[in-house]
Amino acid sequence: MLFAATQAAIAEAGQAVAETTQDAVQRMQPLDLIVFGSYLAVILGIGFFCLRFSKDTEGFMAAGRSMPGWVVGLSIFGIYVSSISFLANPGKSYGADWNPFVFGLSLPIAAFIAVKYFVPYYRKGNSISAYEHLETRFGPWARTYVLACFLLTQLARVGIIMYLVALVLKPLTGWDVWFTISIIGVLVTIYTLVGGIKAVVWNDAIQSVVLSIGLMVSIVIILTGMPEGPGQIFRIASEHDKFSLGSFGASLSDSTFWVVLIYGLFINLQNFGIDQSYVQRYITAKSDREAGKSIWLGAMLYIPISAMLFFIGTGLFAYYQAQPELAAGIQGLNADDIFPHFIATQLPAGIKGLLIAAVFSAAMSSVDASLNSSATLILCDLYKRYFRPQASEKESMRVLHGTTLFWGILATSIALILGFTMKDSKALDVWWVLASIFSGGMLGLFLLGMISRRAGNPQAVIAVITGIFLILWMVWSTSSMWPESLAALKSPFHGNLIIVIATTAILLVGLLLTSLFGGKRPVSEEK
């Protein structure tokens, strides 16, 4: 059911690009190939350079806990800006307004909580897994449950990201979707396998810089390309209410300002609090202070870069409104396809290569994070927890290398399946719903363990089951499979609120049960 729902939701972008812009596209020029090839060479070079730092498990998974905060911060920022954001944010503001930008406005609150509570919580011990703590609080089931949720989330995320970037690059390069997916999968797997987390962090930092430069160049070209000057963008956009942040009404069924803000707060708390891709990064920092800096840098960089992505969409709306002769070339395209079309048809040689590298970087910085963090968890939370607790260093490294390779092949295969079975993409909407479904129960369980020292295993189990039922109800009742006779029982909530309601329910049910029936004694009272 979930796959069918995803297939139906991911359905409106890439085919139009292939059919409508194929003849108008200017392929990569020699200068573009040089720029793009140089970027790939640097990425692979860093991976092999970091080989000497990743020959043991501590180096492969935590970079010896020696990374400077600014590099880790750029890496955290790189995870945020994936190809989903690169496509969807300009597409959203082109087709509608800046409502999704509100997501980023919650980051300062989430960053403050993360620096104050999450960083010391995870860095006080030697554990690299974000989920080992849950076993200490609630037992092995909690650790395994959250691990399964995380792995499913990563598979969905990486598959969609690789598929989307292949769609973007097809009209820009002429490369087949399957070929592009395979290239991304092979390159990311190689440098992650060779260089471990150190290569991942450094490459993500470089990819963040490349992405930012690419966006700045695009904005300059759009501004200077307006017939009546840059001010024309703001005039046209204002006339069409393009800078709106959404309704400030109290509706919970629409994507209002408040719905997106509260969704962003919960997702960002989850990212910083229980997403291994983030937690593992600030574990690599050389001190708590540097880890805190990394969170603030990653969070605060995302807000202006996100604004740039939305401005590009708004700018392109005005750009084509003001130039009808160019607008003819975008007839029939979906909003997500406008920015790739602009790159393909309006940017000069060299600059196009830079933007193609930026698109690649947006995908790779998310995929490499998934490969390394997933391999780390499989070793720590599955292999050493259930099969070989006393595994030697050499054996552990074999598992890390093997699972990195396996996860790279699996993620690439899922992206290829999407390429064969799906025609289009509605990127941001699909990812936000999938993220809520797979991760809806993770944050609530984590917060219950942090907030209540008395909540025990029975309370946690009942709370999580309650949360899962709520998630299933909210997803199923809004699908076509819900019986018409039960229409009155459909969820009245917007899909973005799945994680909000599930998390809140788990936390409140757990606290209520603990209050009514008691729980275990606080750790400080135990003998």
C-alpha atoms as one frame of an Amber mdcrd trajectory, in Angstrom:
protein
   0.000   0.000   0.000   2.779   2.412   0.942   4.678   1.756  -2.280   1.513
   2.256  -4.325   0.775   5.500  -2.494   4.322   6.687  -3.078   4.098   5.742
  -6.731   0.908   7.750  -7.120   2.343  10.747  -5.268   5.645  10.818  -7.186
   3.984  11.660 -10.453   4.421  14.922 -12.321   7.918  16.152 -13.397  10.673
  14.329 -15.297   8.677  13.073 -18.318   7.768  16.620 -19.205  11.437  17.567
 -19.163  12.374  14.715 -21.471   9.528  15.377 -23.908   9.250  19.170 -23.895
  12.826  20.435 -23.584  14.829  17.678 -25.225  15.217  19.482 -28.549  15.916
  22.886 -26.962  18.574  21.682 -24.569  22.155  22.685 -25.110  24.356  19.749
 -24.165  27.433  20.030 -22.015  30.249  21.914 -23.690  33.927  20.972 -23.239
  34.320  23.641 -20.536  31.322  22.193 -18.659  32.893  18.751 -18.792  36.182
  20.123 -17.472  34.484  21.857 -14.533  32.326  18.847 -13.736  35.158  16.355
 -14.183  37.461  18.397 -11.948  34.829  18.397  -9.234  34.444  14.623  -9.357
  38.232  14.173  -9.299  38.494  16.291  -6.132  35.731  14.307  -4.440  37.362
  10.968  -5.193  40.801  12.349  -4.293  39.596  13.347  -0.832  38.161   9.876
  -0.331  41.494   8.204  -1.041  43.430  10.832   0.933  41.306   9.991   3.999
  42.037   6.285   3.646  44.882   6.488   6.153  42.513   7.958   8.775  39.837
   5.276   8.410  41.760   2.039   8.902  40.170   1.300  12.278  36.571   1.444
  13.484  37.060   4.648  15.485  38.467   6.396  12.435  35.893   4.975  10.015
  32.871   5.819  12.184  33.983   8.856  14.230  37.083  10.298  12.482  38.996
   9.938  15.749  36.693  12.613  17.248  39.068  15.231  15.894  37.095  17.261
  13.331  36.910  21.081  13.571  33.451  22.490  14.182  33.281  24.606  11.028
  33.875  21.586   8.782  31.288  19.512  10.647  28.856  22.442  10.424  29.251
  22.665   6.649  28.706  18.923   6.523  25.485  19.188   8.554  24.304  21.949
   6.242  25.124  19.688   3.290  22.739  16.998   4.570  19.916  19.521   4.708
  20.242  20.718   1.114  19.715  17.556  -0.914  18.571  17.320  -4.517  15.032
  17.254  -3.096  15.500  20.815  -1.818  17.414  21.818  -4.952  14.442  20.822
  -7.113  11.469  21.318  -4.857  12.168  24.679  -3.220  12.443  26.649  -6.490
   9.534  24.597  -7.822   7.354  25.445  -4.838   7.984  29.184  -4.994   7.620
  29.205  -8.789   4.291  27.391  -8.703   2.929  28.861  -5.468   4.685  30.916
  -2.782   7.248  30.787   0.060   5.103  28.735   2.439   7.631  25.822   2.669
  10.362  28.322   3.623   8.747  28.455   7.070  10.257  25.002   7.680  13.697
  26.588   8.080  12.463  29.231  10.532  12.159  26.541  13.190  15.874  25.731
  12.993  17.123  28.251  15.593  14.776  26.740  18.200  15.809  23.196  17.303
  19.503  24.153  17.283  19.251  25.733  20.741  17.654  22.583  22.172  20.208
  20.379  20.404  23.225  22.295  21.717  21.866  22.481  25.256  20.609  18.901
  25.618  21.492  16.584  22.730  25.208  17.316  22.346  26.134  16.592  25.982
  23.718  13.637  26.014  25.499  11.871  23.149  29.071  12.985  23.763  29.278
  12.044  27.430  30.063   8.395  26.590  31.999   6.475  23.978  28.979   5.198
  22.057  28.761   6.121  18.382  25.271   4.727  17.823  22.480   7.173  18.579
  20.238   4.307  19.630  22.303   2.462  22.230  20.917   4.886  24.837  17.369
   3.705  24.108  18.252   0.145  25.086  19.575   1.422  28.400  16.257   3.160
  29.035  13.676   0.769  27.600  15.350  -2.453  26.507  16.582  -4.029  23.255
  13.216  -3.691  21.488  13.422   0.121  21.593  16.889   0.166  20.079  15.900
  -2.242  17.306  12.578  -0.508  16.601  14.197   2.900  16.106  16.992   1.336
  14.045  14.420  -0.208  11.687  12.619   3.143  11.356  15.891   4.915  10.573
  16.972   2.390   7.937  13.585   2.541   6.204  13.736   6.340   6.230  17.209
   6.295   4.694  16.209   3.869   1.959  13.240   6.054   0.992  15.283   9.248
   1.151  18.301   8.023  -0.779  16.215   6.303  -3.434  14.181   9.457  -4.088
  17.263  11.694  -4.031  19.216   9.637  -6.557  16.202   9.308  -8.808  15.449
  13.038  -8.713  18.986  14.131  -9.474  19.013  11.758 -12.449  15.828  13.439
 -13.713  17.438  16.861 -13.374  20.626  15.855 -15.143  18.924  14.152 -18.083
  17.969  17.366 -19.910  21.205  19.062 -18.812  23.598  16.368 -19.984  21.675
  14.012 -22.219  22.623  11.140 -19.897  20.132   8.354 -19.413  18.444   8.247
 -15.983  19.755   4.746 -15.241  23.308   5.762 -16.203  23.254   8.807 -13.915
  21.899   6.835 -10.977  24.597   4.219 -11.457  27.375   6.846 -11.626  26.201
   8.544  -8.441  25.883   5.227  -6.644  29.338   4.029  -7.681  31.164   7.293
  -6.901  29.565   7.814  -3.482  30.061   4.187  -2.490  33.743   4.296  -3.460
  34.770   7.392  -1.503  32.600   6.468   1.498  33.982   2.941   1.520  37.578
   4.140   1.256  37.614   7.265   3.392  34.953   6.621   6.029  33.253   9.433
   7.928  36.224  11.774   7.546  35.910  11.678   3.757  32.157  12.090   4.069
  32.416  15.173   6.292  35.094  16.880   4.184  33.343  16.099   0.912  30.037
  17.343   2.277  31.744  20.583   3.314  33.153  21.066  -0.193  29.832  20.122
  -1.763  28.115  22.758   0.396  30.457  25.432  -0.922  29.958  24.331  -4.547
  26.201  24.339  -4.091  26.183  27.815  -2.549  28.352  29.272  -5.322  26.103
  27.708  -7.940  23.004  29.253  -6.399  24.634  32.689  -6.123  25.637  32.600
  -9.778  22.108  31.599 -10.790  20.599  34.498  -8.859  22.988  37.001 -10.440
  22.111  35.746 -13.937  18.372  35.936 -13.213  18.651  39.464 -11.768  20.741
  40.765 -14.653  18.498  39.051 -17.192  15.388  41.046 -16.322  14.456  43.463
 -19.139  13.664  46.317 -16.727  16.290  45.519 -14.096  16.230  43.540 -10.839
  13.378  45.571  -9.379  11.043  44.048 -11.950  11.273  40.712 -10.135   9.915
  42.169  -6.913   7.167  44.067  -8.710   5.893  41.020 -10.631   6.257  38.743
  -7.616   4.358  41.151  -5.370   1.539  41.427  -7.901   1.110  37.642  -7.743
   1.626  37.361  -3.955   4.689  35.167  -4.496   6.394  36.113  -1.229   3.517
  34.904   0.942   4.468  32.591   3.815   1.019  31.016   3.771  -2.163  31.529
   5.730  -1.907  32.393   9.414  -5.280  30.769  10.070  -5.911  28.025  12.609
  -6.674  25.241  10.109  -4.861  21.940  10.721  -5.860  20.450   7.384  -4.064
  22.983   5.186  -0.405  23.884   4.786  -0.636  27.046   6.863   2.298  28.971
   8.319   1.738  27.258  11.676   1.451  23.732  10.268   4.749  24.062   8.392
   6.454  25.724  11.370   5.461  23.026  13.862   6.301  20.313  11.318   9.728
  21.864  10.831  10.331  22.034  14.581   9.543  18.353  15.095  11.514  17.178
  12.064  14.531  19.285  13.034  14.403  18.065  16.623  14.401  14.565  15.244
  17.313  15.349  12.932  19.476  16.712  15.734  18.204  14.353  18.413  17.877
  10.902  16.900  19.005  10.879  13.249  22.284   8.961  13.146  23.455  10.987
  10.125  23.459  14.149  12.268  24.400  12.654  15.635  27.400  10.887  14.146
  28.666  14.151  12.725  28.800  16.054  15.958  30.335  13.018  17.612  33.243
  13.493  15.174  33.860  17.026  16.514  36.938  17.426  18.681  35.060  18.947
  21.648  31.576  19.688  22.937  32.144  23.337  22.105  33.067  22.525  18.504
  30.069  20.188  18.247  27.785  23.014  19.378  29.354  25.362  16.839  28.740
  22.807  14.098  25.027  22.639  14.869  24.631  26.415  14.909  26.623  26.812
  11.689  24.685  24.103   9.831  21.331  25.413  11.026  21.989  29.085  10.377
  23.519  28.474   6.946  20.436  26.612   5.817  18.110  29.582   6.331  19.761
  32.006   3.842  20.557  29.226   1.355  16.948  28.034   1.556  15.856  31.633
   0.937  18.106  31.698  -2.135  16.464  28.549  -3.485  13.005  30.012  -3.007
  14.112  33.327  -4.510  15.336  31.483  -7.603  11.849  30.052  -8.100  10.223
  33.437  -7.597  12.815  35.089  -9.818  12.228  32.564 -12.601   8.480  33.187
 -12.391   9.100  36.878 -13.001  11.853  36.131 -15.557   9.512  34.175 -17.826
   6.539  36.467 -17.171   8.601  39.413 -18.381   9.911  37.588 -21.471   7.082
  35.806 -23.307   9.422  34.720 -26.081  11.301  32.566 -23.551   8.140  31.444
 -21.773   7.099  29.500 -24.869   9.871  27.028 -24.104   8.434  26.116 -20.703
   4.890  25.352 -21.788   3.839  22.007 -20.361   6.630  21.836 -17.800   5.913
  21.239 -14.142   7.175  23.700 -11.554   9.958  21.345 -10.409  11.350  21.354
 -13.961  11.696  25.113 -14.438  15.069  25.553 -12.735  16.695  22.630 -14.611
  15.275  24.042 -17.856  16.766  27.444 -17.041  20.164  25.869 -16.359  20.009
  23.925 -19.618  18.943  26.765 -21.883  20.108  30.055 -20.355  23.456  29.512
 -18.642  26.759  29.869 -20.501  29.370  27.121 -20.808  31.371  26.622 -17.617
  28.615  28.082 -15.462  26.364  25.241 -16.561  29.068  22.779 -15.558  29.258
  24.448 -12.138  25.495  24.122 -11.648  25.567  20.488 -12.755  28.291  19.910
 -10.172  26.056  21.654  -7.623  23.171  19.325  -8.446  25.499  16.354  -8.078
  26.812  17.707  -4.795  23.303  18.085  -3.405  22.653  14.410  -4.050  26.018
  13.041  -2.977  26.089  14.848   0.366  22.888  13.058   1.348  23.745   9.645
  -0.046  27.190   9.416   1.578  25.662  10.336   4.950  23.215   7.477   4.619
  25.866   4.923   3.623  28.239   5.651   6.499  25.601   6.049   9.208  23.719
   2.942   8.102  26.907   0.846   8.068  27.769   2.174  11.537  24.370   1.212
  12.939  24.371  -2.223  11.346  27.706  -2.931  13.024  26.868  -1.441  16.422
  23.158  -2.181  16.771  22.801  -5.447  14.878  26.039  -7.351  14.360  27.803
  -6.633  17.652  24.551  -6.438  19.635  22.996  -9.732  18.535  25.616 -11.842
  16.746  29.242 -11.088  17.663  29.540  -8.839  20.746  33.273  -9.585  20.998
  34.036  -9.051  17.311  37.660  -8.115  16.726  38.799  -4.864  15.162  39.596
  -6.628  11.895  36.232  -8.381  11.821  34.408  -5.125  12.613  36.166  -3.361
   9.750  35.115  -6.143   7.391  31.514  -5.634   8.495  31.751  -1.854   8.015
  33.222  -2.223   4.541  30.791  -4.972   3.581  27.690  -3.135   4.787  28.803
   0.135   3.172  29.137  -1.695  -0.137  25.849  -3.546   0.402  23.982  -0.357
   1.338  25.412   1.447  -1.687  24.214  -1.321  -4.004  20.813  -1.487  -2.286
  20.241   2.285  -2.407  21.284   2.422  -6.063  18.982  -0.486  -6.871  16.005
   1.242  -5.234  16.710   4.416  -7.223  16.886   2.336 -10.415  13.558   0.694
  -9.552  12.031   4.153  -9.144  13.472   5.078 -12.520  11.873   2.053 -14.190
   8.486   2.267 -12.486   7.842   5.991 -12.002   7.527   8.682 -14.587   7.653
  11.892 -12.579   8.274  13.526  -9.219   6.496  15.693  -6.688   9.611  15.868
  -4.606   9.052  17.878  -1.456   5.509  16.662  -0.754   6.496  13.014  -1.175
   9.575  13.223   1.020   7.838  15.135   3.801   5.050  12.518   3.999   7.455
   9.563   3.861   9.667  11.139   6.533   6.649  11.513   8.788   5.472   7.935
   8.218   8.787   6.173   8.807  10.005   8.373  11.610   6.768   9.298  13.360
   7.425   7.095  16.380  11.155   7.688  16.834  11.221  11.163  18.330   8.419
  10.522  20.824  10.192   7.505  22.296  13.463   9.421  22.523  11.843  12.415
  24.240  10.007  10.136  26.668  13.334   8.627  27.694  14.939  12.040  28.155
  12.085  13.845  29.907  10.882  11.125  32.273  13.445   9.233  34.304  10.673
   7.029  35.718   9.072   5.897  32.454   9.836   2.218  31.972   9.469  -0.494
  29.383   5.670  -1.156  29.721   4.798   2.531  29.436   7.089   2.946  26.425
   5.680  -0.093  24.609   2.058   1.042  25.003   2.970   4.605  24.009   4.766
   3.500  20.829   1.898   1.176  19.834  -0.476   4.124  20.263   1.736   6.259
  18.043   1.947   3.579  15.345  -1.842   3.212  15.266  -2.212   6.966  14.865
   0.279   6.982  11.986  -1.542   4.121  10.246  -4.886   5.856  10.715  -3.665
   9.190   9.348  -2.088   7.542   6.290  -4.768   4.946   5.529  -7.806   7.146
   6.143  -6.642   9.710   3.600  -5.911   7.110   0.910  -8.238   5.776  -1.775
  -8.426   2.462   0.132 -10.418   3.979   2.998 -14.074   2.792   2.830 -16.615
   5.444   1.891 -18.811   4.240   4.721 -16.138   5.462   7.163 -15.654   8.854
   5.521 -16.608  10.606   8.765 -13.615   8.954  10.465 -11.014  10.243   8.018
  -8.089  12.131   9.475  -8.786  15.870   9.346  -5.085  16.701   9.676  -2.569
  17.745   7.057  -0.052  15.016   6.166   2.840  17.052   7.600   1.283  16.686
  11.036   1.780  12.899  11.135   5.096  13.192  12.966   3.735  15.952  15.207
   0.672  14.008  16.359   2.468  10.663  16.661   5.351  12.152  18.647   3.053
  14.105  20.950   0.837  11.075  21.518   3.761   8.805  22.408   5.162  11.352
  24.835   1.837  12.161  26.511   0.660   8.542  26.739   4.002   7.495  28.207
   3.963  10.306  30.778   0.313   9.661  31.685   0.845   5.923  32.200   3.921
   6.604  34.295   1.979   9.059  36.421  -0.996   6.712  36.890   0.743   3.405
  37.404   4.240   4.407  38.404   7.470   3.440  36.775  10.967   2.439  37.636
  12.974   4.433  40.157  15.188   7.229  38.836  18.748   6.169  38.155  19.996
   8.339  41.009  17.898   6.291  43.471  18.891   2.867  42.201  21.446   0.957
  44.209
